[in-house]
Amino acid sequence: MGKINAIITGVGGYVPDYVLNNEELSRMVDTTDEWITTRVGIKERRILTEEGLGTSYLARKAAKQLIQKTGVDPDSIDALIVTTTTPDYKFPSTASIVLGKLGLKNAFAFDFEAACCGFLYSLDVAAAMIQSGRYKKIIVIGADKMSSLVDYTDRQTCVLFGDGAGAVLVEASDEDGYGVQNSYLRTDGQGLPFLHMKAGGSVCPPSHFTVDHRLHYLYQEGRTVFRYAVTDMSNDVTKILEMNNLTADDVNWVVPHEANLRIIEAVTKRAGIPMEKVVVNIEHYGNTSAATIPLALWDHESKLKRGDNVIFTAFGAGFVHGASYYKWAYDGGTSSAATK
C-alpha cells in the first residue's frame, strides 16, 4: 500500500447579507473610515443579524454549497469538523447540529477550538485522519459569529470582526506530491491576559454581576497581540520554508489569517515574500476568526492552479500559531468543483 495523501478537492463559503461598513460604525462609536482603513485595512464586514441564528447556520450554508459544488455523495462523508470560538451552545457540539441539518448519515462530527488558528490546526488533524487510512472524505469548516462576542461600544475591537464560514472537502488520494505536505504548529500558552473573554466559562460562570459589568465581550490588548502575531507568524513561515527546502521564489501563494492588514504586510515582508503573492480579503470581511483562511481560499479559488505551492499561516488567542505547506491539487479556474 502506497502513501495516502490528503488533498482539498473543493471549497465552499458563506457570508451574511448584511454589510456593516465603516461609515455606519462611525455613527456607533468614535471612529472614522480613515482611522479604521489606515490601522487595520478593513472597509466593511458581514454581520448575521437574524434572530435565533448562530454559527451552525453559517457553517451549514458553507458546507451545503461545498457539497453542491463538488457533487460529493453526502453518504460518503466519513467525518465533519467545525472549528469555532463561537459555538451555538456549550453543548451539544455545533458540528453535530450542522451534521443533522445536512443529513449526513454515515459521518461523525466534532468541534475543534483553537481560536483564529482553528482552520490551520483542523486541516492538519483531518489530513492525519486521512493519512491513517481509516477515513477517505472529511469536511472541515471554519465558522465564527464574532459579532456575538463584540462590544460595539469599544472602538478598539468592534471595528475588527465580522461573521462568516468557509468549508473544504479533504479526500484521500494516492497521487504523489499533492495535498498537505507538512506543518509547523505551536502553542505559546502565555496569551491569556492579552486576548480572552472574561466570563462565561467554568472559571467565571454567567451571573448578574458578569452581565452588569459587561464581561461577556471579547477583550484584546492590541499592541501586545500585534507584536506576538508578527513575530510568530513570520518565524513560522520562515520555518516551514526551511523544513521543505523552499525559498520565497518557490511560493506561489501565502494564505494568512486575516486579522489586520498591517500584520499581514509585516509578516510577509519579514519572510521575504512580495504582497502580490499574498491572498488578502480583509477589506471586505474583517476578521472572521477560524473562517478567514477558508474564506480567502473561497474568494481566490479561481486563481489557484494545480501544483501551486501554498503556505498557510495563522495566529490566535492562547497564543496559538503556526504555518503549513500545501501543494494545490486542482485548477480552480477550470475544475467543476471550483465554480462559485
Short mmCIF file of C-alpha atoms in Angstrom, two decimals:
data_model
loop_
_atom_site.label_atom_id
_atom_site.label_comp_id
_atom_site.label_asym_id
_atom_site.label_seq_id
_atom_site.Cartn_x
_atom_site.Cartn_y
_atom_site.Cartn_z
CA MET A 1 0.00 0.00 0.00
CA GLY A 2 1.45 3.36 -1.10
CA LYS A 3 1.42 6.63 0.76
CA ILE A 4 -2.01 8.20 1.21
CA ASN A 5 -2.16 11.93 0.57
CA ALA A 6 -4.82 14.31 1.89
CA ILE A 7 -5.96 16.79 -0.74
CA ILE A 8 -8.53 19.57 -0.83
CA THR A 9 -10.96 18.82 -3.65
CA GLY A 10 -13.32 21.77 -3.26
CA VAL A 11 -14.05 24.94 -1.32
CA GLY A 12 -17.34 26.46 -0.18
CA GLY A 13 -18.13 29.66 1.65
CA TYR A 14 -20.85 31.83 3.08
CA VAL A 15 -21.10 35.35 4.45
CA PRO A 16 -24.30 37.04 5.67
CA ASP A 17 -26.07 39.59 3.50
CA TYR A 18 -25.88 42.48 5.94
CA VAL A 19 -22.87 44.72 5.36
CA LEU A 20 -21.62 46.81 8.28
CA ASN A 21 -19.33 49.38 6.71
CA ASN A 22 -17.01 51.89 8.32
CA GLU A 23 -19.38 54.78 7.78
CA GLU A 24 -22.11 53.07 9.79
CA LEU A 25 -19.62 52.09 12.51
CA SER A 26 -18.50 55.71 12.78
CA ARG A 27 -22.06 56.58 13.80
CA MET A 28 -21.95 53.93 16.55
CA VAL A 29 -18.56 54.70 18.13
CA ASP A 30 -15.96 57.44 17.97
CA THR A 31 -14.08 56.37 14.86
CA THR A 32 -13.73 57.17 11.17
CA ASP A 33 -13.32 55.30 7.92
CA GLU A 34 -9.82 56.75 7.56
CA TRP A 35 -8.81 55.62 11.08
CA ILE A 36 -10.03 52.06 10.51
CA THR A 37 -8.65 51.73 6.99
CA THR A 38 -5.23 53.10 7.93
CA ARG A 39 -4.78 50.94 11.01
CA VAL A 40 -6.34 47.61 10.06
CA GLY A 41 -7.23 47.73 6.35
CA ILE A 42 -10.93 46.94 6.79
CA LYS A 43 -13.71 48.74 4.88
CA GLU A 44 -16.66 46.51 5.75
CA ARG A 45 -17.64 43.30 7.48
CA ARG A 46 -20.64 40.96 7.22
CA ILE A 47 -22.95 40.52 10.21
CA LEU A 48 -25.53 37.78 10.87
CA THR A 49 -28.44 39.86 12.15
CA GLU A 50 -31.31 37.39 12.01
CA GLU A 51 -32.57 36.46 15.47
CA GLY A 52 -32.11 32.85 16.51
CA LEU A 53 -29.33 32.04 14.03
CA GLY A 54 -25.80 31.21 15.13
CA THR A 55 -22.55 29.74 13.92
CA SER A 56 -24.17 26.47 12.83
CA TYR A 57 -26.22 28.40 10.27
CA LEU A 58 -23.10 29.94 8.74
CA ALA A 59 -21.31 26.58 8.75
CA ARG A 60 -24.25 24.73 7.23
CA LYS A 61 -24.59 27.23 4.39
CA ALA A 62 -20.88 26.94 3.52
CA ALA A 63 -20.93 23.14 3.71
CA LYS A 64 -24.10 22.88 1.63
CA GLN A 65 -22.52 24.96 -1.11
CA LEU A 66 -19.38 22.81 -0.92
CA ILE A 67 -21.40 19.60 -1.32
CA GLN A 68 -23.32 21.02 -4.28
CA LYS A 69 -20.17 22.30 -6.00
CA THR A 70 -18.16 19.11 -5.64
CA GLY A 71 -21.08 16.76 -6.26
CA VAL A 72 -19.85 14.53 -3.44
CA ASP A 73 -22.32 11.93 -2.17
CA PRO A 74 -23.29 13.07 1.36
CA ASP A 75 -23.46 9.42 2.43
CA SER A 76 -19.76 9.02 1.57
CA ILE A 77 -18.63 11.63 4.09
CA ASP A 78 -16.78 10.00 7.00
CA ALA A 79 -16.40 12.96 9.34
CA LEU A 80 -17.27 16.61 9.76
CA ILE A 81 -15.15 19.03 11.80
CA VAL A 82 -16.33 22.51 12.77
CA THR A 83 -13.67 24.78 14.18
CA THR A 84 -15.11 27.77 16.01
CA THR A 85 -14.76 30.06 19.01
CA THR A 86 -18.46 30.93 18.92
CA PRO A 87 -20.38 27.63 19.20
CA ASP A 88 -24.17 27.74 19.18
CA TYR A 89 -24.24 26.20 22.64
CA LYS A 90 -21.83 24.90 25.28
CA PHE A 91 -23.28 21.55 24.25
CA PRO A 92 -24.15 19.83 22.02
CA SER A 93 -21.37 20.50 19.54
CA THR A 94 -22.02 22.88 16.69
CA ALA A 95 -20.71 20.18 14.36
CA SER A 96 -23.46 17.80 15.47
CA ILE A 97 -26.07 20.44 14.63
CA VAL A 98 -24.55 21.03 11.20
CA LEU A 99 -24.33 17.30 10.51
CA GLY A 100 -28.00 16.88 11.41
CA LYS A 101 -29.11 19.76 9.18
CA LEU A 102 -27.07 18.40 6.27
CA GLY A 103 -28.46 14.89 6.74
CA LEU A 104 -25.09 13.14 6.80
CA LYS A 105 -25.94 9.55 7.70
CA ASN A 106 -22.51 7.88 7.87
CA ALA A 107 -20.34 10.55 9.47
CA PHE A 108 -19.30 11.52 12.97
CA ALA A 109 -18.82 15.15 13.92
CA PHE A 110 -16.93 17.18 16.49
CA ASP A 111 -15.96 20.76 17.30
CA PHE A 112 -12.36 21.93 17.42
CA GLU A 113 -11.32 25.11 19.20
CA ALA A 114 -8.03 26.87 18.50
CA ALA A 115 -9.30 30.44 18.08
CA CYS A 116 -8.03 32.08 14.88
CA CYS A 117 -5.72 29.10 14.25
CA GLY A 118 -8.67 26.72 14.21
CA PHE A 119 -8.74 26.03 10.48
CA LEU A 120 -4.97 25.62 10.25
CA TYR A 121 -4.97 23.09 13.08
CA SER A 122 -8.13 21.31 11.92
CA LEU A 123 -6.83 20.84 8.39
CA ASP A 124 -3.76 19.15 9.88
CA VAL A 125 -5.97 16.91 12.03
CA ALA A 126 -8.13 15.99 9.03
CA ALA A 127 -5.02 15.24 6.96
CA ALA A 128 -3.68 12.92 9.66
CA MET A 129 -7.04 11.13 9.82
CA ILE A 130 -7.00 10.66 6.04
CA GLN A 131 -3.35 9.54 6.00
CA SER A 132 -4.10 6.91 8.65
CA GLY A 133 -6.12 5.07 6.02
CA ARG A 134 -9.23 4.89 8.19
CA TYR A 135 -11.10 7.78 6.54
CA LYS A 136 -11.49 8.91 2.95
CA LYS A 137 -13.60 12.07 2.97
CA ILE A 138 -13.77 14.75 5.65
CA ILE A 139 -15.45 18.15 5.60
CA VAL A 140 -13.57 20.83 7.55
CA ILE A 141 -15.45 24.04 8.32
CA GLY A 142 -14.10 27.22 9.86
CA ALA A 143 -17.02 29.31 11.10
CA ASP A 144 -17.50 32.13 13.57
CA LYS A 145 -20.22 34.60 14.50
CA MET A 146 -17.78 37.08 16.00
CA SER A 147 -20.48 39.74 16.29
CA SER A 148 -21.85 37.71 19.21
CA LEU A 149 -18.68 38.48 21.21
CA VAL A 150 -18.06 42.06 20.14
CA ASP A 151 -18.74 45.10 22.33
CA TYR A 152 -19.96 47.74 19.90
CA THR A 153 -19.07 50.49 22.37
CA ASP A 154 -15.36 49.52 22.25
CA ARG A 155 -13.83 51.12 19.18
CA GLN A 156 -10.57 49.21 19.61
CA THR A 157 -12.21 45.85 18.90
CA CYS A 158 -15.60 46.40 17.27
CA VAL A 159 -14.02 47.58 14.01
CA LEU A 160 -12.10 44.33 13.58
CA PHE A 161 -14.56 41.47 13.45
CA GLY A 162 -17.19 40.01 11.15
CA ASP A 163 -19.18 36.82 10.64
CA GLY A 164 -18.68 34.08 8.06
CA ALA A 165 -17.83 30.47 7.27
CA GLY A 166 -15.62 28.57 4.85
CA ALA A 167 -15.56 24.85 4.16
CA VAL A 168 -13.24 22.44 2.37
CA LEU A 169 -13.60 18.82 1.34
CA VAL A 170 -10.49 16.83 2.21
CA GLU A 171 -10.13 13.50 0.40
CA ALA A 172 -7.70 10.62 0.20
CA SER A 173 -5.51 10.42 -2.90
CA ASP A 174 -2.78 8.05 -4.00
CA GLU A 175 -1.30 10.63 -6.38
CA ASP A 176 2.08 11.58 -5.02
CA GLY A 177 3.16 15.14 -4.30
CA TYR A 178 -0.18 16.88 -3.74
CA GLY A 179 -2.10 17.98 -0.68
CA VAL A 180 -0.88 18.63 2.86
CA GLN A 181 2.91 18.24 2.87
CA ASN A 182 3.67 19.11 6.48
CA SER A 183 3.04 21.66 9.21
CA TYR A 184 4.81 23.59 11.93
CA LEU A 185 2.27 24.20 14.72
CA ARG A 186 2.97 25.66 18.14
CA THR A 187 1.18 26.97 21.25
CA ASP A 188 2.80 29.66 23.35
CA GLY A 189 0.47 29.24 26.34
CA GLN A 190 1.16 32.76 27.65
CA GLY A 191 -1.56 34.65 25.82
CA LEU A 192 -4.45 34.53 28.31
CA PRO A 193 -4.02 38.06 29.77
CA PHE A 194 -3.92 39.69 26.36
CA LEU A 195 -6.80 38.11 24.43
CA HIS A 196 -9.80 36.46 26.06
CA MET A 197 -13.43 36.70 27.16
CA LYS A 198 -13.51 37.10 30.93
CA ALA A 199 -16.84 35.42 31.76
CA GLY A 200 -18.99 32.57 30.54
CA GLY A 201 -16.66 29.65 31.26
CA SER A 202 -16.22 27.44 34.30
CA VAL A 203 -13.78 29.86 35.98
CA CYS A 204 -16.30 32.70 35.89
CA PRO A 205 -19.80 31.38 35.12
CA PRO A 206 -22.54 33.74 33.92
CA SER A 207 -24.23 35.78 36.62
CA HIS A 208 -25.98 39.10 37.07
CA PHE A 209 -22.59 40.53 38.05
CA THR A 210 -20.84 39.36 34.88
CA VAL A 211 -23.64 40.70 32.67
CA ASP A 212 -23.87 44.03 34.51
CA HIS A 213 -20.10 44.50 34.23
CA ARG A 214 -20.00 43.60 30.52
CA LEU A 215 -17.66 40.65 30.99
CA HIS A 216 -19.11 38.57 28.15
CA TYR A 217 -17.34 40.51 25.41
CA LEU A 218 -14.02 39.95 23.71
CA TYR A 219 -11.06 41.69 25.36
CA GLN A 220 -7.84 42.37 23.47
CA GLU A 221 -4.65 44.20 24.32
CA GLY A 222 -3.98 45.21 20.75
CA ARG A 223 -0.32 46.22 20.82
CA THR A 224 0.83 43.04 22.54
CA VAL A 225 -1.22 40.81 20.23
CA PHE A 226 0.12 42.68 17.19
CA ARG A 227 3.72 42.20 18.29
CA TYR A 228 3.35 38.50 19.02
CA ALA A 229 1.40 37.88 15.80
CA VAL A 230 4.02 39.48 13.56
CA THR A 231 6.92 37.71 15.27
CA ASP A 232 5.36 34.27 15.46
CA MET A 233 3.75 34.16 12.01
CA SER A 234 6.86 35.43 10.22
CA ASN A 235 9.06 32.96 12.11
CA ASP A 236 6.60 30.15 11.33
CA VAL A 237 6.55 30.93 7.61
CA THR A 238 10.35 31.01 7.54
CA LYS A 239 10.48 27.72 9.45
CA ILE A 240 8.06 25.90 7.14
CA LEU A 241 10.04 27.08 4.11
CA GLU A 242 13.26 25.78 5.65
CA MET A 243 11.65 22.46 6.57
CA ASN A 244 10.69 21.91 2.93
CA ASN A 245 13.81 23.34 1.27
CA LEU A 246 11.75 26.13 -0.27
CA THR A 247 12.66 29.73 -0.95
CA ALA A 248 10.33 32.71 -1.24
CA ASP A 249 10.63 32.36 -5.03
CA ASP A 250 9.17 28.84 -4.84
CA VAL A 251 5.99 30.06 -3.13
CA ASN A 252 3.00 30.76 -5.35
CA TRP A 253 0.61 31.91 -2.65
CA VAL A 254 0.57 32.73 1.05
CA VAL A 255 -2.88 32.49 2.64
CA PRO A 256 -2.64 34.16 6.05
CA HIS A 257 -5.16 34.61 8.82
CA GLU A 258 -6.94 37.88 8.03
CA ALA A 259 -6.60 39.76 11.32
CA ASN A 260 -5.03 43.07 10.36
CA LEU A 261 -3.57 44.22 7.04
CA ARG A 262 -0.54 45.71 8.78
CA ILE A 263 0.18 42.35 10.42
CA ILE A 264 -0.05 40.58 7.06
CA GLU A 265 2.26 43.11 5.41
CA ALA A 266 4.81 42.89 8.22
CA VAL A 267 4.78 39.08 8.26
CA THR A 268 5.30 38.65 4.53
CA LYS A 269 7.95 41.40 4.40
CA ARG A 270 9.96 39.64 7.12
CA ALA A 271 9.60 36.35 5.26
CA GLY A 272 10.75 37.98 2.02
CA ILE A 273 7.51 37.27 0.14
CA PRO A 274 6.00 40.06 -2.01
CA MET A 275 2.41 41.12 -1.38
CA GLU A 276 1.36 40.12 -4.90
CA LYS A 277 1.74 36.51 -3.73
CA VAL A 278 -0.44 37.06 -0.66
CA VAL A 279 -4.17 36.37 -0.58
CA VAL A 280 -5.92 39.26 1.18
CA ASN A 281 -9.67 39.82 1.56
CA ILE A 282 -9.80 41.52 4.97
CA GLU A 283 -11.10 44.72 3.36
CA HIS A 284 -14.49 43.11 2.75
CA TYR A 285 -14.95 40.68 5.64
CA GLY A 286 -12.78 41.82 8.55
CA ASN A 287 -11.50 39.20 10.97
CA THR A 288 -13.83 36.18 10.89
CA SER A 289 -11.51 34.18 13.16
CA ALA A 290 -11.48 30.48 12.16
CA ALA A 291 -13.24 31.32 8.89
CA THR A 292 -10.62 33.68 7.46
CA ILE A 293 -8.36 31.16 5.69
CA PRO A 294 -11.11 29.06 4.07
CA LEU A 295 -12.98 32.24 3.07
CA ALA A 296 -9.78 33.52 1.46
CA LEU A 297 -9.49 30.24 -0.46
CA TRP A 298 -13.13 30.57 -1.50
CA ASP A 299 -12.59 34.12 -2.78
CA HIS A 300 -9.32 33.23 -4.50
CA GLU A 301 -10.13 29.73 -5.73
CA SER A 302 -10.30 30.60 -9.43
CA LYS A 303 -6.66 31.77 -9.34
CA LEU A 304 -5.29 28.62 -7.73
CA LYS A 305 -3.58 26.21 -10.13
CA ARG A 306 -2.69 22.56 -9.82
CA GLY A 307 0.80 22.26 -8.40
CA ASP A 308 0.85 25.69 -6.74
CA ASN A 309 2.89 25.88 -3.57
CA VAL A 310 0.61 27.37 -0.91
CA ILE A 311 1.66 28.45 2.58
CA PHE A 312 -1.00 28.81 5.28
CA THR A 313 -0.21 30.74 8.46
CA ALA A 314 -2.24 31.92 11.43
CA PHE A 315 -2.10 33.29 14.96
CA GLY A 316 -4.72 33.40 17.68
CA ALA A 317 -5.66 33.54 21.34
CA GLY A 318 -3.60 31.34 23.59
CA PHE A 319 -1.26 32.19 21.92
CA VAL A 320 -1.62 29.60 19.16
CA HIS A 321 0.25 29.93 15.89
CA GLY A 322 1.79 28.02 13.02
CA ALA A 323 2.25 27.52 9.30
CA SER A 324 1.74 24.67 6.86
CA TYR A 325 2.84 23.80 3.35
CA TYR A 326 0.20 22.63 0.91
CA LYS A 327 0.52 21.58 -2.74
CA TRP A 328 -2.70 22.60 -4.52
CA ALA A 329 -4.36 19.67 -6.30
CA TYR A 330 -6.64 21.13 -8.99
CA ASP A 331 -7.08 24.08 -11.32
CA GLY A 332 -9.52 26.38 -9.63
CA GLY A 333 -10.43 28.22 -12.80
CA THR A 334 -11.47 25.16 -14.77
CA SER A 335 -12.48 22.48 -12.28
CA SER A 336 -16.19 21.83 -11.94
CA ALA A 337 -15.56 21.67 -8.24
CA ALA A 338 -14.40 25.26 -8.23
CA THR A 339 -17.39 27.11 -9.59
CA LYS A 340 -18.87 29.58 -7.13
#
